[in-house]
JSON list of C-alpha atoms in Angstrom, two decimals:
[
{"chain": "A", "resi": 1, "resn": "MET", "atom": "CA", "xyz": [150.89, 152.80, 74.77]},
{"chain": "A", "resi": 2, "resn": "SER", "atom": "CA", "xyz": [147.32, 152.57, 73.50]},
{"chain": "A", "resi": 3, "resn": "ASP", "atom": "CA", "xyz": [144.87, 155.29, 74.51]},
{"chain": "A", "resi": 4, "resn": "TYR", "atom": "CA", "xyz": [141.39, 154.06, 75.43]},
{"chain": "A", "resi": 5, "resn": "VAL", "atom": "CA", "xyz": [138.16, 156.03, 75.49]},
{"chain": "A", "resi": 6, "resn": "MET", "atom": "CA", "xyz": [135.49, 154.60, 77.78]},
{"chain": "A", "resi": 7, "resn": "ILE", "atom": "CA", "xyz": [131.91, 155.33, 76.75]},
{"chain": "A", "resi": 8, "resn": "GLY", "atom": "CA", "xyz": [129.72, 155.27, 79.86]},
{"chain": "A", "resi": 9, "resn": "HIS", "atom": "CA", "xyz": [130.75, 154.00, 83.27]},
{"chain": "A", "resi": 10, "resn": "SER", "atom": "CA", "xyz": [129.71, 151.76, 86.16]},
{"chain": "A", "resi": 11, "resn": "GLY", "atom": "CA", "xyz": [130.79, 150.64, 89.61]},
{"chain": "A", "resi": 12, "resn": "ARG", "atom": "CA", "xyz": [133.22, 148.25, 87.90]},
{"chain": "A", "resi": 13, "resn": "LEU", "atom": "CA", "xyz": [135.45, 151.13, 86.76]},
{"chain": "A", "resi": 14, "resn": "GLY", "atom": "CA", "xyz": [138.31, 149.57, 88.74]},
{"chain": "A", "resi": 15, "resn": "ASP", "atom": "CA", "xyz": [138.09, 146.33, 86.76]},
{"chain": "A", "resi": 16, "resn": "TYR", "atom": "CA", "xyz": [138.40, 148.20, 83.47]},
{"chain": "A", "resi": 17, "resn": "ILE", "atom": "CA", "xyz": [141.36, 150.15, 84.87]},
{"chain": "A", "resi": 18, "resn": "ASP", "atom": "CA", "xyz": [143.08, 146.93, 85.99]},
{"chain": "A", "resi": 19, "resn": "ILE", "atom": "CA", "xyz": [142.79, 145.29, 82.56]},
{"chain": "A", "resi": 20, "resn": "ILE", "atom": "CA", "xyz": [143.83, 148.34, 80.56]},
{"chain": "A", "resi": 21, "resn": "HIS", "atom": "CA", "xyz": [146.90, 149.02, 82.69]},
{"chain": "A", "resi": 22, "resn": "ALA", "atom": "CA", "xyz": [147.83, 145.32, 82.69]},
{"chain": "A", "resi": 23, "resn": "LEU", "atom": "CA", "xyz": [147.78, 145.55, 78.89]},
{"chain": "A", "resi": 24, "resn": "GLY", "atom": "CA", "xyz": [150.08, 148.58, 79.02]},
{"chain": "A", "resi": 25, "resn": "GLY", "atom": "CA", "xyz": [147.34, 150.99, 77.99]},
{"chain": "A", "resi": 26, "resn": "ASN", "atom": "CA", "xyz": [146.01, 154.28, 79.27]},
{"chain": "A", "resi": 27, "resn": "ILE", "atom": "CA", "xyz": [142.49, 155.57, 79.84]},
{"chain": "A", "resi": 28, "resn": "LYS", "atom": "CA", "xyz": [142.49, 158.89, 78.04]},
{"chain": "A", "resi": 29, "resn": "LYS", "atom": "CA", "xyz": [138.86, 159.90, 78.33]},
{"chain": "A", "resi": 30, "resn": "ILE", "atom": "CA", "xyz": [135.53, 158.83, 79.83]},
{"chain": "A", "resi": 31, "resn": "VAL", "atom": "CA", "xyz": [132.41, 159.89, 77.95]},
{"chain": "A", "resi": 32, "resn": "VAL", "atom": "CA", "xyz": [129.30, 160.26, 80.11]},
{"chain": "A", "resi": 33, "resn": "ASN", "atom": "CA", "xyz": [125.65, 160.17, 79.11]},
{"chain": "A", "resi": 34, "resn": "SER", "atom": "CA", "xyz": [123.75, 160.05, 82.40]},
{"chain": "A", "resi": 35, "resn": "PRO", "atom": "CA", "xyz": [123.82, 161.88, 85.75]},
{"chain": "A", "resi": 36, "resn": "ASP", "atom": "CA", "xyz": [126.29, 160.67, 88.36]},
{"chain": "A", "resi": 37, "resn": "LYS", "atom": "CA", "xyz": [124.83, 158.50, 91.10]},
{"chain": "A", "resi": 38, "resn": "VAL", "atom": "CA", "xyz": [125.99, 156.50, 94.11]},
{"chain": "A", "resi": 39, "resn": "ASP", "atom": "CA", "xyz": [126.47, 152.81, 93.33]},
{"chain": "A", "resi": 40, "resn": "PRO", "atom": "CA", "xyz": [125.59, 149.89, 95.68]},
{"chain": "A", "resi": 41, "resn": "ALA", "atom": "CA", "xyz": [129.07, 150.14, 97.21]},
{"chain": "A", "resi": 42, "resn": "GLY", "atom": "CA", "xyz": [128.28, 153.70, 98.30]},
{"chain": "A", "resi": 43, "resn": "ARG", "atom": "CA", "xyz": [130.67, 155.43, 95.89]},
{"chain": "A", "resi": 44, "resn": "SER", "atom": "CA", "xyz": [129.92, 157.78, 93.04]},
{"chain": "A", "resi": 45, "resn": "PHE", "atom": "CA", "xyz": [131.67, 157.85, 89.68]},
{"chain": "A", "resi": 46, "resn": "ALA", "atom": "CA", "xyz": [133.30, 161.16, 90.66]},
{"chain": "A", "resi": 47, "resn": "THR", "atom": "CA", "xyz": [134.72, 159.58, 93.82]},
{"chain": "A", "resi": 48, "resn": "ARG", "atom": "CA", "xyz": [136.12, 156.58, 91.95]},
{"chain": "A", "resi": 49, "resn": "LEU", "atom": "CA", "xyz": [137.61, 158.76, 89.23]},
{"chain": "A", "resi": 50, "resn": "ALA", "atom": "CA", "xyz": [139.27, 161.06, 91.78]},
{"chain": "A", "resi": 51, "resn": "ALA", "atom": "CA", "xyz": [140.91, 158.03, 93.43]},
{"chain": "A", "resi": 52, "resn": "TYR", "atom": "CA", "xyz": [142.12, 156.82, 90.03]},
{"chain": "A", "resi": 53, "resn": "ASN", "atom": "CA", "xyz": [143.57, 160.23, 89.16]},
{"chain": "A", "resi": 54, "resn": "ARG", "atom": "CA", "xyz": [145.44, 160.31, 92.50]},
{"chain": "A", "resi": 55, "resn": "TRP", "atom": "CA", "xyz": [146.90, 156.89, 91.68]},
{"chain": "A", "resi": 56, "resn": "ARG", "atom": "CA", "xyz": [147.94, 158.12, 88.22]},
{"chain": "A", "resi": 57, "resn": "SER", "atom": "CA", "xyz": [149.71, 161.08, 89.80]},
{"chain": "A", "resi": 58, "resn": "SER", "atom": "CA", "xyz": [151.57, 158.85, 92.28]},
{"chain": "A", "resi": 59, "resn": "TRP", "atom": "CA", "xyz": [152.88, 156.80, 89.34]},
{"chain": "A", "resi": 60, "resn": "GLY", "atom": "CA", "xyz": [154.09, 159.84, 87.45]},
{"chain": "A", "resi": 61, "resn": "ILE", "atom": "CA", "xyz": [151.19, 160.16, 85.02]},
{"chain": "A", "resi": 62, "resn": "GLU", "atom": "CA", "xyz": [150.80, 163.92, 84.87]},
{"chain": "A", "resi": 63, "resn": "THR", "atom": "CA", "xyz": [147.43, 164.20, 83.12]},
{"chain": "A", "resi": 64, "resn": "ASP", "atom": "CA", "xyz": [144.04, 163.45, 84.66]},
{"chain": "A", "resi": 65, "resn": "VAL", "atom": "CA", "xyz": [141.42, 161.50, 82.75]},
{"chain": "A", "resi": 66, "resn": "VAL", "atom": "CA", "xyz": [139.26, 163.80, 80.63]},
{"chain": "A", "resi": 67, "resn": "VAL", "atom": "CA", "xyz": [135.50, 163.58, 81.29]},
{"chain": "A", "resi": 68, "resn": "GLN", "atom": "CA", "xyz": [133.29, 164.62, 78.38]},
{"chain": "A", "resi": 69, "resn": "ALA", "atom": "CA", "xyz": [129.54, 164.60, 77.69]},
{"chain": "A", "resi": 70, "resn": "LEU", "atom": "CA", "xyz": [128.39, 162.35, 74.88]},
{"chain": "A", "resi": 71, "resn": "LYS", "atom": "CA", "xyz": [126.85, 165.32, 73.05]},
{"chain": "A", "resi": 72, "resn": "GLU", "atom": "CA", "xyz": [130.30, 166.92, 72.88]},
{"chain": "A", "resi": 73, "resn": "PHE", "atom": "CA", "xyz": [132.20, 163.77, 71.90]},
{"chain": "A", "resi": 74, "resn": "SER", "atom": "CA", "xyz": [133.87, 163.09, 68.58]},
{"chain": "A", "resi": 75, "resn": "PRO", "atom": "CA", "xyz": [136.39, 160.31, 67.90]},
{"chain": "A", "resi": 76, "resn": "ALA", "atom": "CA", "xyz": [140.08, 160.66, 67.08]},
{"chain": "A", "resi": 77, "resn": "GLY", "atom": "CA", "xyz": [142.01, 158.31, 64.84]},
{"chain": "A", "resi": 78, "resn": "ASP", "atom": "CA", "xyz": [144.48, 157.01, 67.43]},
{"chain": "A", "resi": 79, "resn": "GLU", "atom": "CA", "xyz": [141.96, 155.92, 70.09]},
{"chain": "A", "resi": 80, "resn": "LYS", "atom": "CA", "xyz": [140.48, 152.55, 71.08]},
{"chain": "A", "resi": 81, "resn": "TYR", "atom": "CA", "xyz": [136.89, 152.42, 72.31]},
{"chain": "A", "resi": 82, "resn": "ILE", "atom": "CA", "xyz": [135.19, 150.36, 75.00]},
{"chain": "A", "resi": 83, "resn": "LEU", "atom": "CA", "xyz": [131.85, 150.54, 76.80]},
{"chain": "A", "resi": 84, "resn": "GLY", "atom": "CA", "xyz": [132.26, 151.09, 80.54]},
{"chain": "A", "resi": 85, "resn": "PHE", "atom": "CA", "xyz": [129.08, 149.31, 81.63]},
{"chain": "A", "resi": 86, "resn": "SER", "atom": "CA", "xyz": [127.50, 145.90, 81.06]},
{"chain": "A", "resi": 87, "resn": "GLY", "atom": "CA", "xyz": [124.16, 144.40, 80.11]},
{"chain": "A", "resi": 88, "resn": "LEU", "atom": "CA", "xyz": [121.66, 144.90, 77.31]},
{"chain": "A", "resi": 89, "resn": "GLY", "atom": "CA", "xyz": [121.83, 148.67, 77.69]},
{"chain": "A", "resi": 90, "resn": "GLN", "atom": "CA", "xyz": [125.06, 148.44, 75.72]},
{"chain": "A", "resi": 91, "resn": "VAL", "atom": "CA", "xyz": [123.21, 147.57, 72.50]},
{"chain": "A", "resi": 92, "resn": "PRO", "atom": "CA", "xyz": [121.60, 150.96, 71.79]},
{"chain": "A", "resi": 93, "resn": "MET", "atom": "CA", "xyz": [124.86, 152.70, 72.69]},
{"chain": "A", "resi": 94, "resn": "GLN", "atom": "CA", "xyz": [126.85, 150.43, 70.38]},
{"chain": "A", "resi": 95, "resn": "ASN", "atom": "CA", "xyz": [124.35, 151.05, 67.58]},
{"chain": "A", "resi": 96, "resn": "TYR", "atom": "CA", "xyz": [124.57, 154.80, 68.10]},
{"chain": "A", "resi": 97, "resn": "LEU", "atom": "CA", "xyz": [128.38, 154.81, 68.01]},
{"chain": "A", "resi": 98, "resn": "THR", "atom": "CA", "xyz": [128.48, 152.63, 64.92]},
{"chain": "A", "resi": 99, "resn": "GLU", "atom": "CA", "xyz": [125.82, 154.49, 62.98]},
{"chain": "A", "resi": 100, "resn": "ARG", "atom": "CA", "xyz": [127.15, 157.96, 63.77]},
{"chain": "A", "resi": 101, "resn": "TRP", "atom": "CA", "xyz": [130.91, 157.43, 63.62]},
{"chain": "A", "resi": 102, "resn": "GLY", "atom": "CA", "xyz": [131.57, 153.88, 62.46]},
{"chain": "A", "resi": 103, "resn": "ILE", "atom": "CA", "xyz": [133.24, 153.08, 65.79]},
{"chain": "A", "resi": 104, "resn": "GLU", "atom": "CA", "xyz": [134.25, 149.47, 66.36]},
{"chain": "A", "resi": 105, "resn": "LEU", "atom": "CA", "xyz": [134.50, 148.43, 70.00]},
{"chain": "A", "resi": 106, "resn": "GLU", "atom": "CA", "xyz": [137.56, 146.70, 71.41]},
{"chain": "A", "resi": 107, "resn": "SER", "atom": "CA", "xyz": [137.52, 143.52, 73.48]},
{"chain": "A", "resi": 108, "resn": "LEU", "atom": "CA", "xyz": [139.62, 143.52, 76.64]},
{"chain": "A", "resi": 109, "resn": "VAL", "atom": "CA", "xyz": [141.34, 140.34, 77.80]},
{"chain": "A", "resi": 110, "resn": "HIS", "atom": "CA", "xyz": [143.44, 140.52, 80.95]},
{"chain": "A", "resi": 111, "resn": "PRO", "atom": "CA", "xyz": [146.91, 139.00, 80.37]},
{"chain": "A", "resi": 112, "resn": "ARG", "atom": "CA", "xyz": [146.32, 136.69, 83.35]},
{"chain": "A", "resi": 113, "resn": "ALA", "atom": "CA", "xyz": [143.25, 135.16, 81.73]},
{"chain": "A", "resi": 114, "resn": "PHE", "atom": "CA", "xyz": [143.49, 132.09, 79.49]},
{"chain": "A", "resi": 115, "resn": "VAL", "atom": "CA", "xyz": [141.53, 131.97, 76.25]},
{"chain": "A", "resi": 116, "resn": "SER", "atom": "CA", "xyz": [141.93, 128.90, 74.06]},
{"chain": "A", "resi": 117, "resn": "PRO", "atom": "CA", "xyz": [143.12, 129.77, 70.56]},
{"chain": "A", "resi": 118, "resn": "MET", "atom": "CA", "xyz": [140.25, 127.57, 69.34]},
{"chain": "A", "resi": 119, "resn": "SER", "atom": "CA", "xyz": [137.66, 129.86, 70.93]},
{"chain": "A", "resi": 120, "resn": "GLU", "atom": "CA", "xyz": [136.12, 133.10, 69.65]},
{"chain": "A", "resi": 121, "resn": "LEU", "atom": "CA", "xyz": [135.38, 136.37, 71.41]},
{"chain": "A", "resi": 122, "resn": "GLY", "atom": "CA", "xyz": [132.85, 138.86, 70.06]},
{"chain": "A", "resi": 123, "resn": "ALA", "atom": "CA", "xyz": [133.55, 142.58, 69.79]},
{"chain": "A", "resi": 124, "resn": "GLY", "atom": "CA", "xyz": [133.39, 144.55, 73.00]},
{"chain": "A", "resi": 125, "resn": "CYS", "atom": "CA", "xyz": [133.49, 141.62, 75.42]},
{"chain": "A", "resi": 126, "resn": "ILE", "atom": "CA", "xyz": [135.49, 141.85, 78.66]},
{"chain": "A", "resi": 127, "resn": "VAL", "atom": "CA", "xyz": [137.53, 138.95, 80.09]},
{"chain": "A", "resi": 128, "resn": "ASN", "atom": "CA", "xyz": [138.95, 139.59, 83.56]},
{"chain": "A", "resi": 129, "resn": "ALA", "atom": "CA", "xyz": [142.00, 138.15, 85.35]},
{"chain": "A", "resi": 130, "resn": "GLY", "atom": "CA", "xyz": [141.91, 134.45, 86.23]},
{"chain": "A", "resi": 131, "resn": "CYS", "atom": "CA", "xyz": [139.17, 133.62, 83.75]},
{"chain": "A", "resi": 132, "resn": "LEU", "atom": "CA", "xyz": [139.65, 130.33, 81.88]},
{"chain": "A", "resi": 133, "resn": "ILE", "atom": "CA", "xyz": [137.96, 129.78, 78.51]},
{"chain": "A", "resi": 134, "resn": "ALA", "atom": "CA", "xyz": [138.38, 126.28, 77.10]},
{"chain": "A", "resi": 135, "resn": "SER", "atom": "CA", "xyz": [138.37, 125.22, 73.44]},
{"chain": "A", "resi": 136, "resn": "GLU", "atom": "CA", "xyz": [135.52, 125.74, 70.97]},
{"chain": "A", "resi": 137, "resn": "VAL", "atom": "CA", "xyz": [133.84, 128.35, 73.15]},
{"chain": "A", "resi": 138, "resn": "SER", "atom": "CA", "xyz": [131.90, 131.20, 71.56]},
{"chain": "A", "resi": 139, "resn": "VAL", "atom": "CA", "xyz": [131.53, 134.39, 73.61]},
{"chain": "A", "resi": 140, "resn": "GLY", "atom": "CA", "xyz": [129.05, 136.86, 72.17]},
{"chain": "A", "resi": 141, "resn": "PRO", "atom": "CA", "xyz": [129.64, 140.59, 71.73]},
{"chain": "A", "resi": 142, "resn": "LEU", "atom": "CA", "xyz": [129.48, 142.85, 74.79]},
{"chain": "A", "resi": 143, "resn": "SER", "atom": "CA", "xyz": [129.57, 139.99, 77.31]},
{"chain": "A", "resi": 144, "resn": "TRP", "atom": "CA", "xyz": [131.30, 140.35, 80.67]},
{"chain": "A", "resi": 145, "resn": "LEU", "atom": "CA", "xyz": [133.33, 137.47, 82.17]},
{"chain": "A", "resi": 146, "resn": "ALA", "atom": "CA", "xyz": [134.49, 138.27, 85.68]},
{"chain": "A", "resi": 147, "resn": "ARG", "atom": "CA", "xyz": [137.51, 137.17, 87.70]},
{"chain": "A", "resi": 148, "resn": "GLY", "atom": "CA", "xyz": [138.04, 133.46, 88.17]},
{"chain": "A", "resi": 149, "resn": "SER", "atom": "CA", "xyz": [135.16, 132.27, 85.99]},
{"chain": "A", "resi": 150, "resn": "THR", "atom": "CA", "xyz": [135.60, 128.97, 84.13]},
{"chain": "A", "resi": 151, "resn": "ILE", "atom": "CA", "xyz": [133.96, 128.31, 80.79]},
{"chain": "A", "resi": 152, "resn": "GLY", "atom": "CA", "xyz": [133.95, 124.67, 79.62]},
{"chain": "A", "resi": 153, "resn": "HIS", "atom": "CA", "xyz": [134.57, 123.54, 76.06]},
{"chain": "A", "resi": 154, "resn": "ASP", "atom": "CA", "xyz": [131.89, 123.90, 73.38]},
{"chain": "A", "resi": 155, "resn": "THR", "atom": "CA", "xyz": [129.96, 126.43, 75.45]},
{"chain": "A", "resi": 156, "resn": "SER", "atom": "CA", "xyz": [128.08, 129.23, 73.70]},
{"chain": "A", "resi": 157, "resn": "ILE", "atom": "CA", "xyz": [127.48, 132.58, 75.41]},
{"chain": "A", "resi": 158, "resn": "ALA", "atom": "CA", "xyz": [125.17, 135.04, 73.65]},
{"chain": "A", "resi": 159, "resn": "GLU", "atom": "CA", "xyz": [125.61, 138.82, 73.56]},
{"chain": "A", "resi": 160, "resn": "CYS", "atom": "CA", "xyz": [125.48, 140.96, 76.70]},
{"chain": "A", "resi": 161, "resn": "ALA", "atom": "CA", "xyz": [125.65, 138.02, 79.11]},
{"chain": "A", "resi": 162, "resn": "PHE", "atom": "CA", "xyz": [127.10, 138.72, 82.56]},
{"chain": "A", "resi": 163, "resn": "ILE", "atom": "CA", "xyz": [129.23, 136.01, 84.22]},
{"chain": "A", "resi": 164, "resn": "ALA", "atom": "CA", "xyz": [130.11, 136.93, 87.82]},
{"chain": "A", "resi": 165, "resn": "PRO", "atom": "CA", "xyz": [133.32, 135.96, 89.68]},
{"chain": "A", "resi": 166, "resn": "GLY", "atom": "CA", "xyz": [133.86, 132.27, 90.32]},
{"chain": "A", "resi": 167, "resn": "VAL", "atom": "CA", "xyz": [131.13, 131.00, 87.99]},
{"chain": "A", "resi": 168, "resn": "ASN", "atom": "CA", "xyz": [131.72, 127.50, 86.62]},
{"chain": "A", "resi": 169, "resn": "LEU", "atom": "CA", "xyz": [130.08, 126.53, 83.34]},
{"chain": "A", "resi": 170, "resn": "ALA", "atom": "CA", "xyz": [130.61, 122.89, 82.38]},
{"chain": "A", "resi": 171, "resn": "SER", "atom": "CA", "xyz": [130.93, 121.80, 78.76]},
{"chain": "A", "resi": 172, "resn": "ALA", "atom": "CA", "xyz": [128.42, 122.63, 76.00]},
{"chain": "A", "resi": 173, "resn": "VAL", "atom": "CA", "xyz": [126.32, 125.01, 78.09]},
{"chain": "A", "resi": 174, "resn": "ARG", "atom": "CA", "xyz": [124.14, 127.50, 76.20]},
{"chain": "A", "resi": 175, "resn": "VAL", "atom": "CA", "xyz": [123.83, 130.95, 77.80]},
{"chain": "A", "resi": 176, "resn": "GLY", "atom": "CA", "xyz": [121.12, 133.20, 76.37]},
{"chain": "A", "resi": 177, "resn": "ARG", "atom": "CA", "xyz": [121.19, 136.84, 75.43]},
{"chain": "A", "resi": 178, "resn": "GLY", "atom": "CA", "xyz": [121.45, 139.14, 78.45]},
{"chain": "A", "resi": 179, "resn": "ALA", "atom": "CA", "xyz": [121.52, 136.27, 80.96]},
{"chain": "A", "resi": 180, "resn": "LYS", "atom": "CA", "xyz": [123.14, 136.92, 84.36]},
{"chain": "A", "resi": 181, "resn": "LEU", "atom": "CA", "xyz": [124.94, 134.39, 86.55]},
{"chain": "A", "resi": 182, "resn": "GLY", "atom": "CA", "xyz": [125.70, 135.37, 90.15]},
{"chain": "A", "resi": 183, "resn": "ILE", "atom": "CA", "xyz": [128.93, 134.82, 92.08]},
{"chain": "A", "resi": 184, "resn": "GLY", "atom": "CA", "xyz": [130.00, 131.20, 92.39]},
{"chain": "A", "resi": 185, "resn": "ALA", "atom": "CA", "xyz": [127.09, 129.72, 90.42]},
{"chain": "A", "resi": 186, "resn": "SER", "atom": "CA", "xyz": [127.72, 126.36, 88.74]},
{"chain": "A", "resi": 187, "resn": "VAL", "atom": "CA", "xyz": [125.96, 124.93, 85.69]},
{"chain": "A", "resi": 188, "resn": "LEU", "atom": "CA", "xyz": [126.19, 121.28, 84.62]},
{"chain": "A", "resi": 189, "resn": "GLU", "atom": "CA", "xyz": [127.02, 120.28, 81.06]},
{"chain": "A", "resi": 190, "resn": "TYR", "atom": "CA", "xyz": [124.61, 120.47, 78.10]},
{"chain": "A", "resi": 191, "resn": "LEU", "atom": "CA", "xyz": [122.14, 122.79, 79.83]},
{"chain": "A", "resi": 192, "resn": "SER", "atom": "CA", "xyz": [120.52, 125.91, 78.39]},
{"chain": "A", "resi": 193, "resn": "LEU", "atom": "CA", "xyz": [120.05, 129.19, 80.23]},
{"chain": "A", "resi": 194, "resn": "GLY", "atom": "CA", "xyz": [117.36, 131.30, 78.58]},
{"chain": "A", "resi": 195, "resn": "GLU", "atom": "CA", "xyz": [117.40, 134.92, 77.49]},
{"chain": "A", "resi": 196, "resn": "GLN", "atom": "CA", "xyz": [117.59, 137.46, 80.33]},
{"chain": "A", "resi": 197, "resn": "CYS", "atom": "CA", "xyz": [117.38, 134.76, 83.00]},
{"chain": "A", "resi": 198, "resn": "TYR", "atom": "CA", "xyz": [119.08, 135.25, 86.35]},
{"chain": "A", "resi": 199, "resn": "VAL", "atom": "CA", "xyz": [120.94, 132.50, 88.21]},
{"chain": "A", "resi": 200, "resn": "ALA", "atom": "CA", "xyz": [121.48, 133.58, 91.82]},
{"chain": "A", "resi": 201, "resn": "GLY", "atom": "CA", "xyz": [124.93, 133.44, 93.40]},
{"chain": "A", "resi": 202, "resn": "GLY", "atom": "CA", "xyz": [126.00, 130.06, 94.76]},
{"chain": "A", "resi": 203, "resn": "SER", "atom": "CA", "xyz": [123.33, 128.16, 92.83]},
{"chain": "A", "resi": 204, "resn": "LEU", "atom": "CA", "xyz": [123.88, 124.70, 91.34]},
{"chain": "A", "resi": 205, "resn": "VAL", "atom": "CA", "xyz": [121.94, 124.41, 88.08]},
{"chain": "A", "resi": 206, "resn": "LEU", "atom": "CA", "xyz": [120.91, 120.84, 87.20]},
{"chain": "A", "resi": 207, "resn": "ARG", "atom": "CA", "xyz": [118.27, 121.56, 84.56]},
{"chain": "A", "resi": 208, "resn": "ASP", "atom": "CA", "xyz": [117.49, 124.10, 81.83]},
{"chain": "A", "resi": 209, "resn": "VAL", "atom": "CA", "xyz": [116.51, 127.61, 82.93]},
{"chain": "A", "resi": 210, "resn": "GLU", "atom": "CA", "xyz": [113.61, 129.27, 81.15]},
{"chain": "A", "resi": 211, "resn": "PRO", "atom": "CA", "xyz": [113.96, 132.75, 79.60]},
{"chain": "A", "resi": 212, "resn": "PHE", "atom": "CA", "xyz": [113.18, 135.68, 81.92]},
{"chain": "A", "resi": 213, "resn": "SER", "atom": "CA", "xyz": [113.17, 133.49, 85.03]},
{"chain": "A", "resi": 214, "resn": "LEU", "atom": "CA", "xyz": [115.03, 133.70, 88.35]},
{"chain": "A", "resi": 215, "resn": "VAL", "atom": "CA", "xyz": [116.43, 130.49, 89.82]},
{"chain": "A", "resi": 216, "resn": "ALA", "atom": "CA", "xyz": [118.32, 130.00, 93.09]},
{"chain": "A", "resi": 217, "resn": "GLY", "atom": "CA", "xyz": [119.50, 127.32, 95.48]},
{"chain": "A", "resi": 218, "resn": "VAL", "atom": "CA", "xyz": [121.29, 123.95, 95.59]},
{"chain": "A", "resi": 219, "resn": "PRO", "atom": "CA", "xyz": [119.93, 122.51, 93.46]},
{"chain": "A", "resi": 220, "resn": "ALA", "atom": "CA", "xyz": [118.59, 125.61, 91.72]},
{"chain": "A", "resi": 221, "resn": "SER", "atom": "CA", "xyz": [114.82, 125.92, 91.54]},
{"chain": "A", "resi": 222, "resn": "PHE", "atom": "CA", "xyz": [112.44, 128.41, 89.96]},
{"chain": "A", "resi": 223, "resn": "LYS", "atom": "CA", "xyz": [111.63, 131.46, 92.11]},
{"chain": "A", "resi": 224, "resn": "LYS", "atom": "CA", "xyz": [109.80, 133.94, 89.88]},
{"chain": "A", "resi": 225, "resn": "MET", "atom": "CA", "xyz": [109.45, 135.39, 86.39]},
{"chain": "A", "resi": 226, "resn": "LEU", "atom": "CA", "xyz": [111.33, 138.59, 85.56]},
{"chain": "A", "resi": 227, "resn": "GLU", "atom": "CA", "xyz": [110.16, 141.54, 83.50]},
{"chain": "A", "resi": 228, "resn": "PRO", "atom": "CA", "xyz": [111.97, 141.72, 80.13]},
{"chain": "A", "resi": 229, "resn": "LYS", "atom": "CA", "xyz": [114.32, 144.71, 80.09]},
{"chain": "A", "resi": 230, "resn": "THR", "atom": "CA", "xyz": [114.09, 147.35, 77.39]},
{"chain": "A", "resi": 231, "resn": "PHE", "atom": "CA", "xyz": [116.26, 150.42, 76.87]},
{"chain": "A", "resi": 232, "resn": "PRO", "atom": "CA", "xyz": [115.80, 153.80, 75.17]},
{"chain": "A", "resi": 233, "resn": "GLU", "atom": "CA", "xyz": [117.61, 154.77, 72.03]},
{"chain": "A", "resi": 234, "resn": "VAL", "atom": "CA", "xyz": [120.73, 156.88, 72.56]},
{"chain": "A", "resi": 235, "resn": "PRO", "atom": "CA", "xyz": [121.05, 159.70, 73.46]},
{"chain": "A", "resi": 236, "resn": "GLY", "atom": "CA", "xyz": [118.84, 159.27, 76.45]},
{"chain": "A", "resi": 237, "resn": "GLY", "atom": "CA", "xyz": [120.87, 158.11, 79.43]},
{"chain": "A", "resi": 238, "resn": "VAL", "atom": "CA", "xyz": [121.52, 154.38, 79.12]},
{"chain": "A", "resi": 239, "resn": "SER", "atom": "CA", "xyz": [125.05, 154.64, 80.49]}
]
């Protein structure tokens, strides 16, 4: 059984748990670098972790997950490392872990996802259950592909992109760095989605989307420009 250390956390803790346990692994430790807060679902990290520890106990796992501050963390040789949050905020954390300890992040692929052997996944990307990745697809480092998303052949997804549940990307789509696609969005073939753009849930994209822009609707149309996101160097609370 592989032991995983999660650096940082988010409201998607349950998704990470599902993949790791489906792979026969165990979450040994969660390293925190920011104050706990209530997520949009109304639950704090402490609440989610307590529920997970109760589940572990009911399945005969005697030890609770260790929670440790980043300033107290040091790696061990038998651990695998993942980031427990998504988006461009991962980049400074990844750089910090690499520069200080030489840590290489793991990718997680749920066993009920399909990834063509002719496609490539970057380090630290997450592929959830029911995701289908066709041939000649390139998924950049630290990208998140949620449940039931479909990625057509010859598509390129840059680093830190977020693909929500049920998204459908047709063939040869280009997804820019840090782009976000909402639940159930669909993108026709050969289109480009610019850096840090946001495609609202349920949208049907029929034309290229400019960087840092929000589009929504069927068909999708421009709504407004977005402020480029920047993040502090770690340590400093990006998780």
